[in-house]
Structures are given as structure tokens and as C-alpha cells.
Coordinates of C-alpha atoms and ligand atoms in Angstrom, one line a residue:
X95 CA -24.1 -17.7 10.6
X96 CA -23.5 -19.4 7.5
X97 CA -25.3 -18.1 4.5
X98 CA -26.8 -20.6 1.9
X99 CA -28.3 -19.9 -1.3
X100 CA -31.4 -19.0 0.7
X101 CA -29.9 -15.9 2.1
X102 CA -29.3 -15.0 -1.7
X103 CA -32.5 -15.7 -2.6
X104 CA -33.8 -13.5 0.8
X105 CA -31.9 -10.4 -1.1
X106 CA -33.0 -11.5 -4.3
X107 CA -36.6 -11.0 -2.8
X108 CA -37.7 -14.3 -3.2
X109 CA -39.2 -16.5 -0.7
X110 CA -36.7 -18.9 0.9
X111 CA -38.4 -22.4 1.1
X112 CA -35.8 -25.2 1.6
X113 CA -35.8 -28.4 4.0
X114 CA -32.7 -30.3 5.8
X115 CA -32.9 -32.6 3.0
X116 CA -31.8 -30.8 0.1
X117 CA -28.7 -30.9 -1.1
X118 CA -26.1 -28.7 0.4
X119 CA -23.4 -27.3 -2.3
X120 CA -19.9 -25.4 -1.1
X121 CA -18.9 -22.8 -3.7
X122 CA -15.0 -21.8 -3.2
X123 CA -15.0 -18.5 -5.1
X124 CA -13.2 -15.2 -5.3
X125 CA -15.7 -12.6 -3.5
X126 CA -16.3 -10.5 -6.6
X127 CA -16.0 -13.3 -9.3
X128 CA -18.8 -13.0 -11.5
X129 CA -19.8 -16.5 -11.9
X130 CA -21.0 -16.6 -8.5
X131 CA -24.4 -15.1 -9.0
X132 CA -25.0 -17.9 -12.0
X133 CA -24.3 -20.3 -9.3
X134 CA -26.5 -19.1 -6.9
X135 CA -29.7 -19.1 -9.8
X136 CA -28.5 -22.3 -11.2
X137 CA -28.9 -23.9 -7.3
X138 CA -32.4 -21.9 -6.9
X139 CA -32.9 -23.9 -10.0
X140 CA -32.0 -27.2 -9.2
X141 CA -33.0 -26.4 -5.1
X142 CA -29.6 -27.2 -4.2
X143 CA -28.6 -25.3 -0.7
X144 CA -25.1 -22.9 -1.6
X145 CA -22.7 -22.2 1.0
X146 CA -20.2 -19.8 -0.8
X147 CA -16.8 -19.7 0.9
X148 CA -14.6 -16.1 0.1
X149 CA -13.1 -13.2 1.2
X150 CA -15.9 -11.9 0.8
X151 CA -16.6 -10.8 4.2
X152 CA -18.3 -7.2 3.8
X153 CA -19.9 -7.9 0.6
X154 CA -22.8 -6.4 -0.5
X155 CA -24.2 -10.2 -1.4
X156 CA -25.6 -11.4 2.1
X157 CA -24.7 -14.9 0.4
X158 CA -20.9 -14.0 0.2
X159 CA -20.9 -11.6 3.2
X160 CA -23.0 -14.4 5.4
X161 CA -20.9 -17.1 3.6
X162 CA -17.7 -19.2 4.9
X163 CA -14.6 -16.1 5.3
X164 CA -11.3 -17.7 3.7
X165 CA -8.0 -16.7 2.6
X166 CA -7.1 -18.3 -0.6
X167 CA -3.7 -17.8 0.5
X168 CA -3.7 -19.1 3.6
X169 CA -4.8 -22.7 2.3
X170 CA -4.3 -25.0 5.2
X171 CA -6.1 -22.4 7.9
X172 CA -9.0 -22.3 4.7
X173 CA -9.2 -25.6 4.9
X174 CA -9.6 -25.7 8.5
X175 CA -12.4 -23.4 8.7
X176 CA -13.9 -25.8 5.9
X177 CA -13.6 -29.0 7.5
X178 CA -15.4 -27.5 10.1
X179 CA -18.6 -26.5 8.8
X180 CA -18.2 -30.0 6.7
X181 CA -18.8 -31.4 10.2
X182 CA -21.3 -29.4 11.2
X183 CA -23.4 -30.1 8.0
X184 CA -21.8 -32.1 5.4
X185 CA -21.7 -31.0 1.9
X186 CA -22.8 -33.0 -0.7
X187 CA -20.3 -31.6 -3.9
X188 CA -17.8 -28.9 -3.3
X189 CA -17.0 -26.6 -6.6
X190 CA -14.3 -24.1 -7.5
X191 CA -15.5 -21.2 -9.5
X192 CA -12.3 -19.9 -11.1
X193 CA -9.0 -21.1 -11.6
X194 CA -7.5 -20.0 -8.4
X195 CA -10.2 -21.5 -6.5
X196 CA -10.5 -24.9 -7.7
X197 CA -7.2 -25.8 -6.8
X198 CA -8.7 -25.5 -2.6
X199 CA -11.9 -27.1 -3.5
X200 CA -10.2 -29.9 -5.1
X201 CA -8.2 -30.1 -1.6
X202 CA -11.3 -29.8 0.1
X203 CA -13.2 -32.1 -1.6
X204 CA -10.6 -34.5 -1.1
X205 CA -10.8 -34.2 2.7
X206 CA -14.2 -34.9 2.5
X207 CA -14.7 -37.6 0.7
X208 CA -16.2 -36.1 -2.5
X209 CA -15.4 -36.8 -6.4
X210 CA -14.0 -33.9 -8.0
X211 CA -10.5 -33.3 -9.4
X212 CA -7.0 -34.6 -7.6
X213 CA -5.2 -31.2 -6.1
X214 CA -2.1 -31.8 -8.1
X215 CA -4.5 -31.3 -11.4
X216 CA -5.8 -28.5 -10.7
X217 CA -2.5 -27.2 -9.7
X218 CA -1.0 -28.4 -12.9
X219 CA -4.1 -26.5 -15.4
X220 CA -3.5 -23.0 -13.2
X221 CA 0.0 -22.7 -14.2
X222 CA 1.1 -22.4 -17.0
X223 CA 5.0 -23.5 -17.0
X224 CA 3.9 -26.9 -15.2
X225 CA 0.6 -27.6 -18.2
X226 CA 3.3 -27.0 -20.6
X227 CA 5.9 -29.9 -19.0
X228 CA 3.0 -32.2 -17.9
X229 CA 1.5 -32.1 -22.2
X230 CA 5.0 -32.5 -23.1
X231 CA 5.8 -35.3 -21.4
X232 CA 2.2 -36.9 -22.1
X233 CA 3.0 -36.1 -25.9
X234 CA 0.1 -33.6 -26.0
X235 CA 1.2 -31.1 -28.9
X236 CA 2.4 -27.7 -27.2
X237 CA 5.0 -25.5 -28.4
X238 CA 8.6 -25.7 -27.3
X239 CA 8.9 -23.2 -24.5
X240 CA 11.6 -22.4 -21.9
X241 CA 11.1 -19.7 -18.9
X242 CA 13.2 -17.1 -18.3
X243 CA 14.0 -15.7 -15.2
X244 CA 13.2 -11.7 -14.8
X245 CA 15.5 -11.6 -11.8
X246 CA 18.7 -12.6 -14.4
X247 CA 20.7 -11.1 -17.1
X248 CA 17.9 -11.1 -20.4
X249 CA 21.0 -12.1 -22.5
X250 CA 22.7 -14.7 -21.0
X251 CA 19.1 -16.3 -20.7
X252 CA 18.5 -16.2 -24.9
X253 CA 20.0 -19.5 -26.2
X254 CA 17.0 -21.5 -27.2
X255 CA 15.0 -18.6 -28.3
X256 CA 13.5 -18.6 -32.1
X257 CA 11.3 -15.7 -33.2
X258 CA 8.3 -15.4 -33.3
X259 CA 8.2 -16.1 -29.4
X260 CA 5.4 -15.9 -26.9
X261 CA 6.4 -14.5 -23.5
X262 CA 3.6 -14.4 -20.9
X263 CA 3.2 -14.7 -16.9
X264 CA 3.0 -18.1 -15.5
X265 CA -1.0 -17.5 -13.3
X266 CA -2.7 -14.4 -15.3
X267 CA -5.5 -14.8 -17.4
X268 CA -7.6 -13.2 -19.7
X269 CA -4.8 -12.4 -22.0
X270 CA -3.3 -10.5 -19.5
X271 CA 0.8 -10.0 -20.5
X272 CA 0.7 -12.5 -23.3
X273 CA 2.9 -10.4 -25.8
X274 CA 4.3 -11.8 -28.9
X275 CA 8.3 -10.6 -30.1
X276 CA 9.3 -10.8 -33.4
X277 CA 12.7 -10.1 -32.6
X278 CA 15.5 -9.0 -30.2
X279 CA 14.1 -5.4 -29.2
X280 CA 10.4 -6.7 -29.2
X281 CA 11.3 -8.9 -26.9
X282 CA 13.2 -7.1 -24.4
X283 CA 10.3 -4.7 -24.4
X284 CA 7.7 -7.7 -24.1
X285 CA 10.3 -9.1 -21.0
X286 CA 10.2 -5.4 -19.1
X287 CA 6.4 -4.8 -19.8
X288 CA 5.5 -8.3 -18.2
X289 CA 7.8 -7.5 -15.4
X290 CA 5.8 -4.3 -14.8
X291 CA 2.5 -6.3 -14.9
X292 CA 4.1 -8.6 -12.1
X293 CA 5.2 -5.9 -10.0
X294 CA 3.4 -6.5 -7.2
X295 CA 2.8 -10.5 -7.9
X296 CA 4.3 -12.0 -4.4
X297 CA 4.2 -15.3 -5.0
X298 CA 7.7 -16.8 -5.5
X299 CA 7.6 -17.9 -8.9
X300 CA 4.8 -16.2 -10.8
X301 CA 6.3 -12.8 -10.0
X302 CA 9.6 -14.0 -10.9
X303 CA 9.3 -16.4 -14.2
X304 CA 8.1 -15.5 -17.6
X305 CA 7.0 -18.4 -20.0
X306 CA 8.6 -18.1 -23.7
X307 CA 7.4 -20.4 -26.2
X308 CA 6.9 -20.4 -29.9
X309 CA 4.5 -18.6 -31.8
X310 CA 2.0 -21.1 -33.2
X311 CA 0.5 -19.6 -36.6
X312 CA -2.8 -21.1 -37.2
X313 CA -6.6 -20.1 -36.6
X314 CA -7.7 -20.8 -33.2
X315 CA -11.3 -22.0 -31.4
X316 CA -12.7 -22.4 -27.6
X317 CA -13.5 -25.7 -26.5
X318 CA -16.5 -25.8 -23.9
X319 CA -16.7 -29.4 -22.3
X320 CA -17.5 -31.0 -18.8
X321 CA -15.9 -34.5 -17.4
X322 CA -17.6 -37.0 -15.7
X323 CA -15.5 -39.8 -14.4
X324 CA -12.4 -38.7 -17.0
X325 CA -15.5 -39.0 -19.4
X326 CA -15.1 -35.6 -21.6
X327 CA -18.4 -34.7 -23.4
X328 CA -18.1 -31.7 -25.7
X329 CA -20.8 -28.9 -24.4
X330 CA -19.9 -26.2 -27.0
X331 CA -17.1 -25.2 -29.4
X332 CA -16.7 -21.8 -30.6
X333 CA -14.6 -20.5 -33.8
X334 CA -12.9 -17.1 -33.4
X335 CA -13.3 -15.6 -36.9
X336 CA -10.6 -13.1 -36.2
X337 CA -7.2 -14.1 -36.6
X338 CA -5.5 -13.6 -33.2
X339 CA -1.9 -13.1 -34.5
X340 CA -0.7 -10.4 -31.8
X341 CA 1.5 -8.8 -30.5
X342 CA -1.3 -8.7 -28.3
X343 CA -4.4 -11.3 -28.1
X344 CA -7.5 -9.8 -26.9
X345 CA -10.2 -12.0 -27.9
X346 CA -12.9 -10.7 -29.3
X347 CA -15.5 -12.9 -31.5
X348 CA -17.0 -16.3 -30.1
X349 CA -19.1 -17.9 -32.4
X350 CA -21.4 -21.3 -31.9
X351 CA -21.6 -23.9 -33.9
X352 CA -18.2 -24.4 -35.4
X353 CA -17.8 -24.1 -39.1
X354 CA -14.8 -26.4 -39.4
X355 CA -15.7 -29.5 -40.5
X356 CA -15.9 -33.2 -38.8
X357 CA -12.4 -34.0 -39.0
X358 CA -11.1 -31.1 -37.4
X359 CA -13.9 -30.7 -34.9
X360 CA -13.2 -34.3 -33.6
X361 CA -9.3 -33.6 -33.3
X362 CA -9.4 -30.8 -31.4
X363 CA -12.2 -33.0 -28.7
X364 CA -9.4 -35.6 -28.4
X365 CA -6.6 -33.4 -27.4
X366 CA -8.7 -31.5 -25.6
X367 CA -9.4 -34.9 -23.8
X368 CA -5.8 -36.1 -23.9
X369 CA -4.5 -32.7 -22.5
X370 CA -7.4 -33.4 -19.3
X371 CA -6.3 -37.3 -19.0
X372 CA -2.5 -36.0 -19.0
X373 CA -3.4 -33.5 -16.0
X374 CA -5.2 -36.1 -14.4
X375 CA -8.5 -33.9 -14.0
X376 CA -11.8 -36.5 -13.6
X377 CA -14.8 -33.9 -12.8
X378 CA -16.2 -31.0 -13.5
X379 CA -16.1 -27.9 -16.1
X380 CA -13.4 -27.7 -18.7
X381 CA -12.5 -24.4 -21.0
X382 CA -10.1 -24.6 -23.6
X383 CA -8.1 -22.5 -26.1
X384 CA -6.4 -24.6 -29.5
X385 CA -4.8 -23.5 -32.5
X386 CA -4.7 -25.2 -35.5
X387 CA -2.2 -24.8 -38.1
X388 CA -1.9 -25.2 -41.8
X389 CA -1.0 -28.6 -41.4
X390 CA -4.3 -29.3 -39.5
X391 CA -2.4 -30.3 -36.3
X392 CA -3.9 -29.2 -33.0
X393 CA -1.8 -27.3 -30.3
X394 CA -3.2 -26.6 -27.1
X395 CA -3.1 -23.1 -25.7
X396 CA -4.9 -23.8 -22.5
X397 CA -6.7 -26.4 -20.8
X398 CA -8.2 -25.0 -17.8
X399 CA -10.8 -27.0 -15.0
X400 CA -13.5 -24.0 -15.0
X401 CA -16.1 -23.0 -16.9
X402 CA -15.1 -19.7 -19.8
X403 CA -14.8 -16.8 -18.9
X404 CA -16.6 -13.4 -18.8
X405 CA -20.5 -13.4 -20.2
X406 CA -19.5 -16.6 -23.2
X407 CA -21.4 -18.6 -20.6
X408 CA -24.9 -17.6 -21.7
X409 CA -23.7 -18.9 -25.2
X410 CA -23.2 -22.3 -23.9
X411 CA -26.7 -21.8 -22.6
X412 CA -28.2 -21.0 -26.4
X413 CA -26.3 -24.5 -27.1
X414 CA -27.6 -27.2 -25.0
X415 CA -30.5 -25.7 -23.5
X416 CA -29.3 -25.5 -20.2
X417 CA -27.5 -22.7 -18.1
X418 CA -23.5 -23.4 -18.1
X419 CA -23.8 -23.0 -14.1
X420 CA -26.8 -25.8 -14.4
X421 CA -25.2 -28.6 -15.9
X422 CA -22.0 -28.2 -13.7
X423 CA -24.3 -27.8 -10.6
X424 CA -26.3 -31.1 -11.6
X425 CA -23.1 -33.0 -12.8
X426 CA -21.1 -32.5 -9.4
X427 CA -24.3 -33.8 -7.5
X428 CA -24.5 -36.7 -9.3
X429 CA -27.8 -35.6 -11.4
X430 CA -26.5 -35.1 -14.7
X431 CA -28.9 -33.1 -17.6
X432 CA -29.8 -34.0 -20.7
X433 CA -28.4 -31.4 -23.3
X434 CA -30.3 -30.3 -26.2
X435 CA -28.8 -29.8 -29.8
X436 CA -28.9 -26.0 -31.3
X437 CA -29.9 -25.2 -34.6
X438 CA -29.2 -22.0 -35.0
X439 CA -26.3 -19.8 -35.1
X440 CA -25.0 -17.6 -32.1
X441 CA -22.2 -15.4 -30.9
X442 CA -20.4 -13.0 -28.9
X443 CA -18.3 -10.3 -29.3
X444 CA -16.6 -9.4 -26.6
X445 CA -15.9 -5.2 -27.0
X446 CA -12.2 -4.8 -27.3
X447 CA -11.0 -2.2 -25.5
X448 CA -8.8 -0.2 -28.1
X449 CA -7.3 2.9 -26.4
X450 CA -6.4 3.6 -22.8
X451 CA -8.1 6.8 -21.1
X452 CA -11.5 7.5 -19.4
X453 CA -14.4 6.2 -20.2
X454 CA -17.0 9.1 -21.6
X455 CA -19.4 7.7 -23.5
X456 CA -20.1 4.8 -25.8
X457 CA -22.3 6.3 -28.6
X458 CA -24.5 4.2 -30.9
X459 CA -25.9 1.6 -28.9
X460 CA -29.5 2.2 -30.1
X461 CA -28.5 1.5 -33.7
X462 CA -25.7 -1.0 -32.5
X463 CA -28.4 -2.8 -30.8
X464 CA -31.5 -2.4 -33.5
X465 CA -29.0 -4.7 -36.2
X466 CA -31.1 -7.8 -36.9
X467 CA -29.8 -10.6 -35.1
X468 CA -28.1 -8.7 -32.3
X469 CA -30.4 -10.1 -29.1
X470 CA -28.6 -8.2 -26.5
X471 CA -25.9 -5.5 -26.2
X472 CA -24.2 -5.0 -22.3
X473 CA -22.0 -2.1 -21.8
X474 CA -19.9 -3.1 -18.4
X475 CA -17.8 -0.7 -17.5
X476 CA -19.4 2.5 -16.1
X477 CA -18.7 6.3 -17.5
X478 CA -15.5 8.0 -15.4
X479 CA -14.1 4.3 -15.2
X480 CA -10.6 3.9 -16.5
X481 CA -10.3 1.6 -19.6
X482 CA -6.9 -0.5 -19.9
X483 CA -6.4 -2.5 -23.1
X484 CA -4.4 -5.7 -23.3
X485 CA -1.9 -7.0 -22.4
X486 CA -1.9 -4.4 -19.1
X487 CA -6.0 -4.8 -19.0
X488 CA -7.8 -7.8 -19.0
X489 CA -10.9 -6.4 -19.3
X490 CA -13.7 -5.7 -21.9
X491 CA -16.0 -2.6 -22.8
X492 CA -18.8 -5.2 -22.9
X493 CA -20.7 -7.9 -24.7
X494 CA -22.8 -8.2 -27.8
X495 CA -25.1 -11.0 -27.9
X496 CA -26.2 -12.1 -31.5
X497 CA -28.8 -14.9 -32.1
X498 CA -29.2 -15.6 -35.5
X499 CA -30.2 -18.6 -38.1
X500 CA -26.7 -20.1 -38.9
X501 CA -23.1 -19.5 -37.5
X502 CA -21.9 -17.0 -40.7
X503 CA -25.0 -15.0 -39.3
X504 CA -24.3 -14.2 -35.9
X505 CA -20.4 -13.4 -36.9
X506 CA -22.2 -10.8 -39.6
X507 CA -24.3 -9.3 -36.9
X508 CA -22.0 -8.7 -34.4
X509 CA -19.6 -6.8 -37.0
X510 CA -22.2 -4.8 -38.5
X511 CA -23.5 -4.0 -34.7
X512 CA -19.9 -3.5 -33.4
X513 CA -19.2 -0.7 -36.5
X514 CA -21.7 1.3 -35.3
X515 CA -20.5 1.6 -31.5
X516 CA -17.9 4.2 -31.1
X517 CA -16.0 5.0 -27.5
X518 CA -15.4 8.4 -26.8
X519 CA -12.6 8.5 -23.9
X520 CA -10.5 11.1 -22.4
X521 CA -6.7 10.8 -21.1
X522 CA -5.5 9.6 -18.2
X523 CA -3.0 12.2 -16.5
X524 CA -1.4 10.4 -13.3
X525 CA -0.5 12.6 -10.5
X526 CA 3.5 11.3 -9.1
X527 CA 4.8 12.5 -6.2
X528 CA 7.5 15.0 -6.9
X529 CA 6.0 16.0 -9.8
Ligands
ADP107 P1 -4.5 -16.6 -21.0 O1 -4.7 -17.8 -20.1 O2 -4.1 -15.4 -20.2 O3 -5.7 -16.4 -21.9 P2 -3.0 -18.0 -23.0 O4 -1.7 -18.6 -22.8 O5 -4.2 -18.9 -23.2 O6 -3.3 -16.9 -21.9 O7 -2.8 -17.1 -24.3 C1 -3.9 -16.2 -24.7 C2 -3.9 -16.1 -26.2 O8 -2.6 -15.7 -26.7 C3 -4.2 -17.5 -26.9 O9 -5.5 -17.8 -26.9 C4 -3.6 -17.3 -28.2 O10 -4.4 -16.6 -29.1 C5 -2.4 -16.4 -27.9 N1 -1.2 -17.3 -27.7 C6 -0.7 -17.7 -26.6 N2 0.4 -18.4 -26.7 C7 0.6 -18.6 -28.1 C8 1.5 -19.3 -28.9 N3 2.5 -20.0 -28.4 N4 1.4 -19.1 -30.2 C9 0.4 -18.4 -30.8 N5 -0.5 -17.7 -30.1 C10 -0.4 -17.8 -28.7

């Protein structure tokens, strides 16, 4: 059987009402990726039909477990099994949720028929060596980068280097191995903790290669936008008040709307835009990362073909009115929504993890979450759970919501709320063998 959003909706314990004549939406996704849930709601919202395609095949989520069973790996037997229930009941819009999985819907969606993004550009925005060449070459501002090759002599490898330098793996995300080296021993120590990260990374290159490109001094902000026919209209953009300047780069406030003015605002939408023209990517969510330095030039850090990452969504939400999952839903089936304009201020923090160990207890919540402003506080990892801090982690403690009456607001709340949360841990001790 294949499970639609009805089946969700059945667990949910809603009642499942939908005719043949809805439209029917296939959601490529990694089984536990978080964004599926949004999906399903935005589809009950919009009474769009969801067939989720995964590994998902003894999920708890009747929707995954019921869904379409594929290996991500294993692309050309995916798409097999895809085509297939395509003939069986056609789709109406096929969507990746993450960056790993848009690459096969974009495949898929191809076989079918259906507008979304050409393969090769969501090949080119999941990587991170190829982005790099493809901007380059499309005179997109990126910094001068080179990859070294983990399975070589360090040494011999070192002729174009200039510190500071960036190394960082060629598919993670979240931060994950991004490590800046100010120098010779930093970045030998950067090289092996990456390769340690990669360890058990089997694919060909992205276990082997290490991107190492300049450090870009400057203050950097999150670009929220969706594409419609190469059309790029700006959803959200977010400052991060914090200066990321490493040697690690967890990210940590998001804050909505942007305090930079007009000028700068506008530049970063056109590279933004000129970075998704250069890919070649036409449909669909797009998330990315700029810095700006102190000559007001914009350098792109990331332009990826999904929607941000982790709980940021909901702040997108606060900003147009509509739920992130919404608009993307409507825009693939051809229904775009109007967005509204936001007044107000709003922001995230997303709780840094700061010291490896066993989760406890997080104390202060009550007074963390009782700061005017703050609407919502989300602790995500459970007590007993291990906690591992960037660049080995890519995960957060949780979220901090703030809602407020201007920008400066919500970045207030969230630090006042933040200093009163404090995470008690315990150590780690690993058992080895032949120890
Ligand atoms: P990921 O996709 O894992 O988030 P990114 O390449 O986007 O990795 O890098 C994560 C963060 O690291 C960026 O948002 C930025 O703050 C910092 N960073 C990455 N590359 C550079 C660089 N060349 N110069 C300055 N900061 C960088």
C-alpha cells in the first residue's frame, strides 16, 4: 500500500476525507528528516494528497512506514520503483526535502514530465567543490579555493594556500567540519580532524577531498527565497548579530527583518539570484548563507535548493504569513500564495552546544522562557543523550523563539533569555577494546 498524507492524518487522529481529484504530491525525503512532518500539515492545509518516498520502511510515521521504500543510494533502482507508482497514479509536483534528496526528485521529476530543477543543478548546490567552480566560472564572488586530497602527502599539497584558510568536507552540512587555520599547525590539525569526521564517508570523493578556501572576514546573513520559473522572490532574510569568525561556525542567532539597509539588502538578493541562474536551478525553495565584507562586496557561502534548516522555518512563517512548507507546497502545484509583509521583529537562537559530555539537565528554562518577548523556548535533545559540539556535532541543544516589536528586540530577548539557561552535563568515558 502506498501511504498518502491521509495515512498521516489517520495517525494524527484526524478524519481522512480526500477524493481521486486532489492533487497527489511525491515527497523524496530522508526517513527521519524533520521537515517531513511540516510537509505533511502544509498538504492537510492545502488538501494536497502526500506520498513520501524513504527509507523509511519501519518508521513509526504510518506515512513514511506506508510510503514508497527507496535507497538514496541506489538512484536508478529509486527511480524505478518511482516511475512505477507515477504510472499507477501520476503525481502532480515531486519535491525533495533536503539536500540529498532533491538531487532524485529533480531526476524524477524529470522523468515525469514535471517542472522542478534540472538534475545537474541540484547536483552542482549539494557539493560544495563543484558550487565553488560553477560561481567561479559564472563570475559569482566566492573565495579562491583549491581541494586537497586526504589520501596524499599534506605538504606537497600546500602551494596555493594563504592563511586564514577554510578547510571543510565537500557534502556535510550544518557546519559540520568547517574549521578555520590560521596557520601551518592549525591546519594540519583542521586536515586530520575532518579526516576523522569522514571516516566512514564511502562515497569516492567526499570521503576523500577536503575543500580549502580563503577566510572571508565580513558579517554574514541567511537569505530565505523561492524560484518560480528562474524568477527569485526574496521570502525572508535574516542577520546573524554574532560574528561568526571561527575556528569553528556554529550558528547561533537568526534574526528577521534585516537591519542592513537598502543597498546592501538588494546586493546580496542579486547574487543570491545570480549564484541560482549560474547553477541553473528554475523551481522551488532556496536557502542561502553570504558574507559581506568591509568593502560591502557580497561572497556567497552557500546556495542550496531547500528550504533552512532546523526550526528557522517557523520564522519564515512570522514573515509572510504563511508556513515555509505552504508556500513551497502551493508554488510546486502551480497555486502560488500571496505573502504578507511583517512588522514586527523576530528571531531565533539556535542553543549552541558548548561542551561535549552527557546531557543532565538544562536549568532555567522557566525564567529563560518568562523574558518578555521570548514566545517559545524548545529544548530537543533529551536528558542521558550525548551532546557533540561543532565541527564533530551538527546539532543544537534547542530553539528559542522571540517575537518582539522591532528586529534590535528580538536579538535582546533571546540574549537576555539565553543567559539564564545553563547545561549541566557529565563526561563521556568510552569503553575501547583492550582497554
Ligand atoms: P555548511 O553547509 O556545513 O553550513 P558552509 O560552507 O556554509 O558549511 O560554512 C558554514 C559557515 O562557516 C558559513 O556560514 C560561514 O560562517 C563559515 N565559513 C565557511 N566558509 C568560509 C569562508 N571561506 N570564509 C569565512 N567564513 C566561512
Amino acid at each position: 500500500m502506498v501511504a498518502t498524507a491521509h495515512a498521516f492524518v489517520d495517525y494524527m487522529g484526524y478524519p481522512a476525507a480526500m477524493s481521486a481529484s486532489v492533487p497527489r504530491l511525491l515527497l523524496l525525503a530522508p526517513h527521519n528528516s524533520y521537515r517531513i512532518a511540516p510537509y505533511l500539515l502544509a498538504a492537510q492545509e492545502l488538501g494536497v494528497e502526500v506520498t513520501v518516498a524513504s527509507a523509511g520502511r519501519h518508521s513509526l510515521v504510518s506515512a513514511i512506514s506506508e510510503g514508497l521504500h527507496i535507497d538514496f543510494d541506489e538512484p536508478a533502482a529509486a527511480l524505478a520503483v518511482l516511475q512505477q507508482a507515477h504510472l499507477s497514479t501520476p503525481f502532480s509536483a515531486v519535491i525533495g526535502s533536503d539536500d540529498h534528496s532533491s538531487e532524485l526528485a529533480c531526476q524524477a521529476a524529470a522523468i515525469f514530465g514535471l517542472p522542478y530543477n534540472p538534475p545537474g543543478a541540484a547536483a552542482i548546490a549539494r557539493r560544495k567543490d563543484k558550487a565553488r567552480a560553477c560561481l567561479l566560472a559564472a563570475g559569482v564572488r566566492v573565495p579562491s579555493h583549491f581541494l586537497l586530497d586526504l589520501q596524499q602527502p599534506l605538504a606537497a599539497q600546500l602551494g596555493k594556500l594563504r592563511y586564514p584558510c577554510v578547510l571543510k568536507p565537500l557534502a556535510l552540512s550544518a557546519s559540520r567540519g568547517v574549521i578555520r587555520a590560521d596557520d601551518a599547525a592549525a591546519f594540519s590539525r583542521a586536515a586530520a580532524r575532518i579526516e576523522t569526521i569522514l571516516r566512514d564517508n564511502q562515497h569516492a570523493e567526499e570521503g576523500r577531498y577536503v575543500l580549502v578556501e580563503d577566510y572571508i572576514e565580513g558579517i554574514e546573513v541567511a537569505y530565505e527565497g523561492l524560484l518560480d520559473h528562474g524568477e527569485l522572490q526574496q521570502l525572508a532574510l535574516f542577520d546573524k548579530p554574532d560574528a561568526l569568525q571561527g575556528p569553528f561556525f556554529e550558528e547561533t542567532y537568526y534574526i528577521t527583518p534585516s537591519r542592513h539597509n537598502e543597498g546592501l539588502q538588494r546586493a546580496v538578493h542579486k547574487t543570491v539570484a545570480d549564484a541560482c541562474r549560474a547553477y541553473g536551478l528554475q523551481q522551488g525553495p532556496v536557502h542561502a548563507e553570504v558574507r559581506i565584507d568591509a568593502h560591502g562586496r557580497v561572497w556567497v557561502m552557500e546556495v542550496a535548493a531547500r528550504t533552512i534548516g532546523g526550526e528557522c522555518a517557523r520564522l519564515v512563517e512570522l514573515a509572510t504569513g504563511q508556513r515555509l512548507e505552504t508556500l513551497v507546497l502551493a508554488q510546486a502545484l502551480g497555486q502560488p500564495l500571496p505573502c504578507s509583509k511583517f512588522s514586527g521583529g523576530a528571531g531565533v537562537l539556535m542553543i549552541p552546544i558548548a561542551e561535549a559530555g552527557i546531557l543532565r539537565r538544562v536549568e532555567g528554562t522557566l525564567a529563560a522562557q518568562a523574558v518578555e518577548g521570548i514566545a517559545e523556548l524548545v529544548i530537543s535533545v533529551r536528558e542521558g543523550h550525548e551532546l557533540l559540539p561543532v565541527p564533530d556535532g551538527s546539532s543544537y541543544l534547542g530553539f528559542i523563539y522571540a517575537v518582539t516589536e522591532d528586529a534590535a528586540q528580538a536579538e535582546q530577548a533571546l540574549r537576555e533569555a539565553h543567559a539564564k539557561l545553563k547545561i549541566v552535563t557529565a563526561p563521556l568515558f568510552r569503553l575501547h577494546a583492550g582497554q
